[in-house]
């Protein structure tokens, strides 16, 4: 049992410790606040719970160094953007080479052919397009699904996150759809065109699809943005069957679940979706994303285009598929995201999960640990959540804040949003053991058993 006063005390102590240990970051934060809104170039840089942002000097492999000279074992890895390590050598070489040969030209390069062949072979869908982010890819996919089906509604799951896409910012509160209050400047009610249900609720899924007006189901194969929620056995297969039966397109966003294996969850476990989205790590950390689709979907896309007119479609930007991103993606897909890399990642992730379970048991805590391939999550509750409501109920904001601060101050980074860890091809067993050891020290302090 961890007392509330122990959590409060740890947060206060660790904030003091952070401020004392990072004078250069403090100085830079003060300078940055002159013209950056809230003091940072992007607001997520404030989500770590520290008194001021930690300014980075460099990041390599699975390590990061700050401007005060501290080294960190990095299990956040840019919240998946650097899932295969910081600046993989093949990607760095490809970027340096392409930077001398053009950055933006609105025409394909030779890399485009290699990338398309690799995507089709790896993920099992024949046709692809490139965007600059998974948010943009999801937005494009929603437009295509609505256009080719003639239906306006999409179906998402409580607690989902698919980037900065207005349509998905809907949750359930007491079983009723509720607009997510974090959506800034929303001027229309997206519930008119978005249905939301709980993950793993097969009856609710069938009821929504039976209405005959859902263009697409958009989901991760396992939810990863509200903690980690795994699908019940057979749930995704039933989803695939029902989508086909009701002429609804099935979209898997595998931006996070690419941690499962070289072909993502889809190739490791199935079923095959109609459309597939992958962002963040696909180009080794460069802004880039892709979406793939079946031959049938491609035919329907062409039919829709023939019925309309050429020109502005609301899909894509001028910088999408630029030569720099394509060079990075080719290097990442062919030289970094290898079977051997995944063998290392998956094996080490199993060891990390085992060590975390041992730490929790040694401290008398019945916390749950789960993982999807290289992506792990520990939940401050005894049982795994089956849906977004249960996942949110298991969260403990102040406790997670205390844990994160303690880890940061001892040179270990995990994702700041909840208790997510990533293992990369560059992560070592020593780093895994260090994370487990520091977390053990933290819990002993919180439970009053510190030496």
PDB file of C-alpha atoms in Angstrom, residues 1 32 34 61 98 116 122 173 179 191 203 216 233 240 247 274 309 315 319 345 348 362 418:
ATOM      1  CA  UNK A   1       0.000   0.000   0.000  1.00  0.00           C
ATOM      2  CA  UNK A  32      12.929  30.024 -24.447  1.00  0.00           C
ATOM      3  CA  UNK A  34      10.681  34.895 -24.171  1.00  0.00           C
ATOM      4  CA  UNK A  61      21.083   4.441 -29.766  1.00  0.00           C
ATOM      5  CA  UNK A  98      19.792  12.873 -49.976  1.00  0.00           C
ATOM      6  CA  UNK A 116       6.340   0.641 -52.178  1.00  0.00           C
ATOM      7  CA  UNK A 122       5.792  -6.568 -45.423  1.00  0.00           C
ATOM      8  CA  UNK A 173     -18.956   8.954 -19.918  1.00  0.00           C
ATOM      9  CA  UNK A 179     -16.948  15.325 -26.670  1.00  0.00           C
ATOM     10  CA  UNK A 191     -20.944  12.955 -32.451  1.00  0.00           C
ATOM     11  CA  UNK A 203     -22.703  -6.709 -28.894  1.00  0.00           C
ATOM     12  CA  UNK A 216     -15.269   2.740 -41.327  1.00  0.00           C
ATOM     13  CA  UNK A 233      -9.514 -13.811 -28.047  1.00  0.00           C
ATOM     14  CA  UNK A 240     -13.401  -8.336 -39.429  1.00  0.00           C
ATOM     15  CA  UNK A 247     -20.079  -3.249 -45.928  1.00  0.00           C
ATOM     16  CA  UNK A 274      -9.042  -3.010 -45.617  1.00  0.00           C
ATOM     17  CA  UNK A 309     -12.932  16.377 -60.540  1.00  0.00           C
ATOM     18  CA  UNK A 315      -5.833  15.011 -48.728  1.00  0.00           C
ATOM     19  CA  UNK A 319       5.785  18.191 -48.508  1.00  0.00           C
ATOM     20  CA  UNK A 345      13.552  -6.236 -29.092  1.00  0.00           C
ATOM     21  CA  UNK A 348      14.398  -8.109 -24.191  1.00  0.00           C
ATOM     22  CA  UNK A 362       8.902  -7.867  -3.911  1.00  0.00           C
ATOM     23  CA  UNK A 418       1.332   6.841 -18.501  1.00  0.00           C
TER      24      UNK A 418
END
